[in-house]
Amino acid sequence: MRVAMIGTGYVGLVSGACFADFGHDVVCIDKDAGKIERLKQGEIPIFEPGLEALVERNVREGRLAFSVDAADAVRAADAVFIAVGTPSRRGDGYADLSYVHAAAEEIAGLMDGFTVVVTKSTVPVGTGDEIEAIIRKARPDAQFAVVSNPEFLREGAAIEDFKRPDRIVVGAEDERAKAVMNELYRPLFLNETPIVFTGRRTSELIKYAANAFLALKITFINEIADLCEAVGADVQQVARGIGLDKRIGNKFLNAGPGYGGSCFPKDTIALVRTAQDAGTPVRLIETTVEINDARKKAMAGRVADVLDGDLTGKVIGVLGLTFKPNTDDMRDAPSLDIVPALQAMGATVQAYDPEGHEAKQMLPGVVFKAGPYEAVEGADAVVIITEWDQFRALDLDRMKALMKSPNVVDLRNIYRPEDMRSRGFRYSSVGRG
Ligand code: UGA
């Protein structure tokens, strides 16, 4: 099959490279000429494990190409994917659909023969109808179908998630379009991946419902963690105790500083807006958003607590800044709330993150260090914000010797309280009362 992928952001690039790896002919298109040039040189703009090798192999074997010009690729395509950003609209939290609409206009002007236009971007219910109207208006005679095909990729594990998904969701009404989608994903049917065909609006809502549910699940365990601290229980054992019940499931029950990233924060708010507009507010999700925002802001207080409430003139070593490990993404990362709050309380912050280079622009006043031991040196307290693997096995004696005072706030529970205490640390973690 021939695929045109509009947008070489995270989703477009991973999806394009994976479809090429399935054996399809893929052209990834982006208006950003510099980015396309770099991609052609084999430079990957994001940190995603395995992506560079995947792109390199598929380019070399002639199945994957990059272009600023959509014309040839869209004309030749069986399926054109829209994988452009849908950021939160400033001020009101609605998804900003201007890039999606612009892509639809562009596709309308170029497509030739029966074309399936597939939305991979996360878009509110009814956007497929809008895309269809835009194309129909520009090309009343065109042969096309608009399909919704949401992605469920986690950053840091995106290739694995694409190639071994729990399910594929396709919102399509048109039989020819369903056949094209089946053919595109056929390589996955060997491992019996379920493909769920639904109406287009249903598929659009599945994406938001999935992300909102996961955000809710994390927020639930975070509140249980607070309760555990108050009553002397252990949230990790609670998570295991409930998670073994198959109706609940053990995933996404890790208590922490609150969820961040490019998806949950924006998608929960967008769902809240859609539901309010429809006159059926999703109050659980409204509350989830509020609790999570407040939680991220409250985390700095835990650091102050281990220093008896006073951070004036104190040095805080921060380990991890990205919203989660194995990504360089800083969007809505808890560190963006925690670090400025520490500074506002009078602390000097020195930090290390293996990939969070963007943090340098986003966190003024922070002293960036070259490694974890440099970041803890001379610190009155260390706070672990992101659970990168390399922080899980630090030489604790070396760390303690380097620190001014052995205070550790572990917001990801990567160490065991008894181990830390036996080594002489004053240790605080999440939900282990
Ligand atoms: C999320 C979803 O997991 C993907 O299925 C979805 O495709 C993607 O959004 C999207 O809509 O594009 P992602 O944002 O990459 O993926 O990251 P997650 O692994 O879901 O983590 C999100 C946040 O929740 C992180 O801040 C993470 O630290 C936090 N989290 C996750 C927890 O605090 N506890 C957990 O148990 C799990």
XYZ file of C-alpha atoms and ligand atoms in Angstrom:
470
model
C 0.000 0.000 0.000
C 1.101 3.558 -0.567
C 0.904 5.824 2.432
C 1.346 9.587 2.775
C 1.884 10.720 6.370
C 1.232 14.423 6.944
C 3.204 15.609 9.969
C 6.543 14.252 11.182
C 6.001 14.865 14.865
C 6.138 12.074 17.333
C 3.080 10.182 16.082
C 3.661 10.733 12.346
C 7.288 9.714 12.441
C 6.781 6.579 14.525
C 3.674 5.506 12.566
C 5.318 6.236 9.201
C 8.461 4.292 10.076
C 6.451 1.343 11.449
C 4.145 1.172 8.392
C 7.257 1.186 6.188
C 8.663 -1.630 8.308
C 5.454 -3.592 7.639
C 6.386 -3.343 3.946
C 4.280 -0.394 2.817
C 5.660 2.527 0.768
C 5.577 5.572 3.017
C 6.347 9.236 2.449
C 6.431 11.414 5.570
C 5.642 15.024 4.817
C 6.304 18.151 6.835
C 6.266 21.867 6.034
C 9.383 22.370 8.140
C 12.106 22.181 5.470
C 14.928 22.092 8.034
C 13.368 19.113 9.788
C 12.861 17.222 6.520
C 16.459 17.948 5.525
C 17.715 16.595 8.859
C 15.503 13.522 8.570
C 16.924 12.875 5.114
C 20.385 12.952 6.698
C 19.203 10.341 9.207
C 18.897 12.770 12.118
C 15.890 12.010 14.317
C 14.405 15.103 15.963
C 13.067 13.275 19.041
C 14.520 10.792 21.497
C 12.645 7.526 21.040
C 14.415 4.214 21.636
C 14.839 2.227 18.402
C 13.480 4.899 16.078
C 16.743 5.961 14.504
C 17.643 2.417 13.449
C 14.111 1.770 12.174
C 14.129 4.920 10.048
C 17.628 4.248 8.755
C 16.781 0.698 7.689
C 13.545 1.574 5.946
C 15.075 4.544 4.119
C 17.964 2.345 2.996
C 15.593 -0.358 1.780
C 13.594 2.225 -0.167
C 10.255 2.037 1.661
C 10.476 5.306 3.601
C 11.078 8.801 2.242
C 10.709 12.368 3.503
C 9.449 15.399 1.630
C 8.243 18.959 2.127
C 6.058 18.594 -0.923
C 2.860 16.629 -0.384
C 1.780 16.631 -4.043
C 3.283 13.427 -5.447
C 2.833 11.384 -2.304
C -0.818 12.348 -1.782
C -1.695 11.808 -5.460
C -0.223 8.319 -5.372
C -1.501 7.353 -1.922
C -4.065 4.712 -1.034
C -4.191 6.234 2.435
C -3.256 9.723 3.587
C -2.741 10.010 7.333
C -3.210 13.274 9.163
C -0.746 13.191 12.066
C -0.377 16.865 12.900
C -0.508 18.381 16.369
C -3.738 19.249 18.189
C -2.390 21.310 21.086
C -4.595 22.830 23.765
C -6.001 26.109 22.474
C -4.600 28.887 24.594
C -7.033 30.124 27.181
C -9.924 27.683 26.814
C -8.454 24.168 26.663
C -10.275 23.129 23.467
C -8.147 21.152 21.012
C -6.698 23.521 18.408
C -7.718 22.024 15.057
C -6.123 24.596 12.760
C -3.354 22.199 11.610
C -5.877 19.418 11.000
C -8.101 21.697 8.933
C -5.121 22.994 6.943
C -4.027 19.412 6.219
C -7.545 18.542 5.017
C -7.517 21.549 2.654
C -4.157 20.523 1.293
C -5.151 16.895 0.782
C -8.361 17.987 -0.971
C -6.355 19.923 -3.529
C -4.072 17.008 -4.330
C -5.755 13.644 -4.046
C -6.387 11.531 -7.063
C -8.524 8.399 -7.346
C -10.173 6.739 -4.345
C -8.289 7.913 -1.265
C -8.743 7.054 2.386
C -8.037 10.054 4.599
C -7.129 8.799 8.062
C -7.024 10.904 11.195
C -4.257 9.752 13.544
C -4.113 13.063 15.384
C -6.163 13.081 18.573
C -9.269 15.016 17.566
C -12.578 15.782 19.264
C -15.737 13.942 18.293
C -17.094 15.266 15.018
C -13.748 16.303 13.529
C -13.996 13.533 10.921
C -17.255 15.120 9.768
C -15.504 18.493 9.494
C -12.644 17.010 7.475
C -15.130 15.324 5.173
C -17.014 18.628 4.688
C -13.792 20.518 3.929
C -12.743 17.998 1.285
C -16.238 17.652 -0.168
C -16.553 21.425 -0.506
C -13.215 21.755 -2.305
C -13.694 18.647 -4.469
C -17.400 17.815 -4.865
C -16.625 14.892 -7.196
C -13.718 13.357 -5.313
C -13.731 9.675 -4.395
C -12.697 9.472 -0.760
C -13.566 8.289 2.735
C -12.543 9.835 6.040
C -11.561 7.361 8.738
C -10.584 7.749 12.382
C -7.653 5.612 13.558
C -6.445 6.837 16.959
C -3.005 5.987 18.247
C -2.271 4.499 21.654
C 1.508 4.855 21.614
C 3.393 5.650 24.780
C 6.446 7.808 24.373
C 9.540 5.770 25.093
C 7.802 2.535 24.083
C 6.154 3.736 20.885
C 7.605 1.227 18.421
C 6.715 -1.703 20.631
C 3.220 -0.242 21.130
C 2.773 0.187 17.368
C 3.972 -3.287 16.505
C 2.388 -5.148 19.400
C -0.723 -3.167 20.243
C -3.512 -4.387 22.512
C -5.939 -3.393 19.770
C -6.390 -1.279 16.682
C -9.400 0.996 16.557
C -10.802 2.072 13.195
C -13.812 4.333 12.879
C -15.029 3.876 9.331
C -18.370 3.691 7.621
C -17.154 2.975 4.083
C -16.467 -0.658 3.101
C -13.650 0.203 0.688
C -11.982 2.234 3.425
C -12.289 -0.675 5.856
C -10.577 -2.933 3.309
C -7.679 -0.459 2.952
C -7.288 -0.235 6.739
C -7.344 -4.023 7.059
C -4.635 -4.283 4.445
C -2.476 -1.643 6.153
C -2.558 -3.458 9.477
C -2.546 -6.993 8.031
C 0.981 -7.796 9.320
C -0.381 -7.480 12.868
C -3.102 -10.045 12.378
C -0.444 -12.763 12.524
C -0.247 -12.136 16.261
C -4.017 -11.937 16.431
C -4.237 -8.254 17.276
C -7.921 -7.376 17.601
C -9.111 -4.726 15.154
C -12.163 -2.919 16.444
C -14.297 -1.362 13.704
C -16.663 1.307 14.947
C -18.458 4.376 13.720
C -16.200 7.370 13.223
C -17.498 9.404 16.162
C -17.215 6.405 18.447
C -13.602 5.885 17.442
C -12.802 9.548 18.083
C -14.315 9.245 21.533
C -12.509 5.960 22.314
C -9.193 7.808 22.163
C -10.273 10.447 24.691
C -12.052 7.928 26.903
C -8.916 5.745 27.010
C -6.597 8.593 27.976
C -9.087 10.037 30.458
C -9.541 6.637 32.098
C -5.786 6.134 32.456
C -5.386 9.650 33.891
C -8.215 8.875 36.311
C -6.596 5.596 37.316
C -3.291 7.312 38.100
C -5.096 10.041 40.025
C -7.015 7.436 41.984
C -3.847 5.686 43.139
C -2.246 9.057 43.926
C -5.107 9.882 46.280
C -4.920 6.412 47.832
C -1.183 7.090 48.294
C -1.968 10.203 50.321
C -4.391 8.181 52.404
C -1.737 5.476 52.909
C 0.631 8.088 54.280
C -1.994 9.329 56.699
C -3.017 5.911 58.005
C 0.295 4.048 57.867
C -0.336 1.797 54.848
C 1.791 1.042 51.768
C 0.418 2.149 48.396
C 2.550 -0.295 46.420
C 1.048 -3.193 48.294
C -2.408 -1.697 47.891
C -1.781 -1.379 44.123
C -0.672 -4.996 43.949
C -3.536 -6.130 46.106
C -6.141 -4.482 43.925
C -4.304 -4.825 40.611
C -4.306 -8.630 40.690
C -8.059 -8.409 40.345
C -8.364 -8.716 36.569
C -11.284 -6.316 36.564
C -8.935 -3.626 37.875
C -5.597 -4.635 36.301
C -2.130 -3.860 37.616
C -1.010 -1.267 35.052
C -1.008 2.483 35.652
C -1.205 2.124 39.397
C 2.184 3.679 40.159
C 1.717 6.571 42.533
C 3.882 9.589 41.800
C 4.013 13.360 41.449
C 1.000 13.511 39.101
C 0.724 12.729 35.398
C 2.244 14.973 32.746
C 3.208 14.728 29.110
C 1.883 15.739 25.757
C -1.360 13.762 25.984
C -3.109 13.244 29.314
C -3.166 16.903 30.398
C -4.442 18.233 27.070
C -6.774 15.335 26.276
C -8.496 15.323 29.668
C -9.233 19.042 29.357
C -10.430 18.684 25.769
C -12.791 15.867 26.835
C -14.105 18.034 29.653
C -14.896 20.784 27.113
C -16.573 18.391 24.653
C -18.736 16.965 27.424
C -19.685 20.379 28.794
C -20.693 21.500 25.307
C -22.777 18.357 24.892
C -24.570 19.133 28.158
C -23.279 15.950 29.857
C -20.296 17.028 31.949
C -17.744 14.339 32.850
C -17.366 15.389 36.462
C -14.946 12.596 37.342
C -12.542 13.891 34.727
C -13.067 17.531 35.739
C -12.057 16.513 39.243
C -9.145 14.417 37.969
C -7.731 17.475 36.183
C -8.077 19.613 39.320
C -6.527 17.013 41.618
C -3.600 16.418 39.282
C -2.839 20.130 38.847
C -2.933 20.657 42.600
C -0.783 17.574 43.195
C 2.021 18.733 40.905
C 2.045 22.086 42.671
C 2.078 20.493 46.135
C 5.120 18.254 45.513
C 7.708 20.919 46.368
C 6.183 21.013 49.845
C 7.422 17.451 50.400
C 10.966 18.638 49.856
C 10.443 21.505 52.275
C 9.073 18.999 54.817
C 12.296 16.982 54.934
C 14.170 20.236 55.582
C 11.823 21.216 58.405
C 9.875 23.666 56.278
C 12.700 26.035 55.412
C 14.363 26.049 51.989
C 16.008 29.461 52.266
C 19.562 29.217 51.003
C 19.301 25.427 50.621
C 20.706 23.514 47.656
C 18.346 20.959 46.121
C 19.631 18.312 43.730
C 17.016 17.228 41.202
C 17.255 13.892 39.387
C 15.056 13.725 36.278
C 13.160 16.523 34.552
C 11.304 14.950 31.592
C 7.671 13.940 32.176
C 8.732 10.286 32.226
C 11.842 8.227 31.364
C 13.002 7.356 27.839
C 11.795 10.562 26.299
C 13.184 14.069 25.895
C 9.676 15.495 26.160
C 9.219 18.235 28.760
C 5.563 19.018 28.013
C 3.565 19.439 31.221
C 6.313 17.630 33.128
C 5.814 17.710 36.917
C 9.332 19.208 37.159
C 7.980 22.406 35.576
C 5.825 22.928 38.672
C 8.174 21.480 41.257
C 11.428 23.237 40.363
C 10.057 26.833 40.230
C 8.204 26.186 43.503
C 11.478 25.107 45.157
C 13.164 28.237 43.820
C 10.290 30.403 45.046
C 10.838 28.972 48.527
C 14.427 30.200 48.415
C 16.282 27.096 47.234
C 19.021 26.850 44.619
C 18.305 23.971 42.254
C 20.954 21.875 40.513
C 19.636 19.201 38.172
C 20.491 16.361 35.861
C 18.402 14.652 33.215
C 19.875 12.341 30.564
C 17.698 13.745 27.752
C 15.779 16.756 29.060
C 17.900 19.291 27.155
C 14.917 21.568 26.519
C 14.634 22.134 30.256
C 17.508 24.582 29.978
C 15.206 27.109 28.312
C 12.189 26.224 30.431
C 13.733 26.351 33.898
C 15.699 29.577 34.345
C 18.060 29.759 37.286
C 18.676 26.003 37.445
C 22.294 24.851 37.397
C 22.459 21.933 34.960
C 24.918 19.193 35.853
C 26.657 16.559 33.741
C 25.579 13.501 35.705
C 23.634 12.266 38.735
C 26.558 12.443 41.167
C 27.373 16.011 40.128
C 23.700 16.897 40.706
C 23.664 15.588 44.262
C 27.015 17.070 45.274
C 26.692 19.556 48.118
C 22.884 19.173 48.211
C 20.843 19.634 51.361
C 18.247 17.352 49.790
C 17.839 15.351 46.605
C 14.492 14.908 44.869
C 13.912 12.157 42.296
C 11.265 13.411 39.866
C 11.685 11.056 36.885
C 12.496 7.348 37.243
C 15.238 6.999 34.614
C 16.868 3.547 34.865
C 20.233 5.065 35.687
C 18.780 6.545 38.907
C 17.548 3.152 40.089
C 20.971 1.777 40.895
C 22.956 4.727 42.159
C 25.920 4.054 44.407
C 24.142 5.191 47.555
C 27.227 5.402 49.742
C 28.944 7.587 47.163
C 25.823 9.709 46.903
C 25.566 10.129 50.662
C 29.216 11.087 50.920
C 28.740 13.769 48.265
C 25.614 15.323 49.751
C 25.716 18.004 52.405
C 22.842 16.376 54.273
C 21.464 12.926 53.423
C 17.837 13.879 52.662
C 16.136 12.116 49.749
C 12.623 12.710 48.448
C 11.776 9.917 46.035
C 8.636 10.890 44.109
C 8.709 7.638 42.068
C 9.315 5.095 44.842
C 12.359 3.624 43.128
C 14.124 2.862 46.426
C 13.054 0.836 49.429
C 12.500 2.851 52.608
C 14.248 0.269 54.803
C 17.360 0.224 52.552
C 17.574 3.991 52.525
C 17.123 4.311 56.256
C 19.656 1.607 57.021
C 22.197 3.553 54.972
C 21.531 6.641 57.024
C 19.320 8.635 54.690
C 16.330 10.635 55.806
C 14.041 9.280 53.115
C 10.578 10.253 52.044
C 8.590 8.616 49.250
C 5.016 8.461 47.998
C 2.279 6.579 49.799
C 4.469 4.495 52.061
C 3.300 5.614 55.446
C -0.210 8.248 26.880
C -0.944 6.906 26.775
O -0.393 5.972 27.704
C -0.835 6.340 25.365
O -1.621 5.147 25.262
C -1.379 7.382 24.383
O -1.264 6.938 23.045
C -0.592 8.662 24.530
O -0.719 9.139 25.883
C -1.168 9.666 23.558
O -2.340 10.031 23.679
O -0.484 9.993 22.557
P 2.357 8.977 27.187
O 1.821 10.347 27.435
O 3.489 8.801 26.243
O 1.184 8.010 26.669
O 2.871 8.407 28.569
P 2.334 7.460 29.742
O 3.266 6.331 29.880
O 0.916 7.144 29.585
O 2.534 8.418 31.014
C 1.806 9.633 31.164
C 2.057 10.231 32.521
O 1.469 9.438 33.557
C 3.544 10.353 32.890
O 3.755 11.596 33.528
C 3.776 9.198 33.841
O 4.822 9.411 34.747
C 2.432 9.155 34.559
N 2.134 7.823 35.130
C 1.913 6.745 34.328
C 2.069 7.669 36.511
O 2.255 8.641 37.286
N 1.769 6.448 37.028
C 1.538 5.360 36.251
O 1.256 4.272 36.787
C 1.612 5.510 34.862
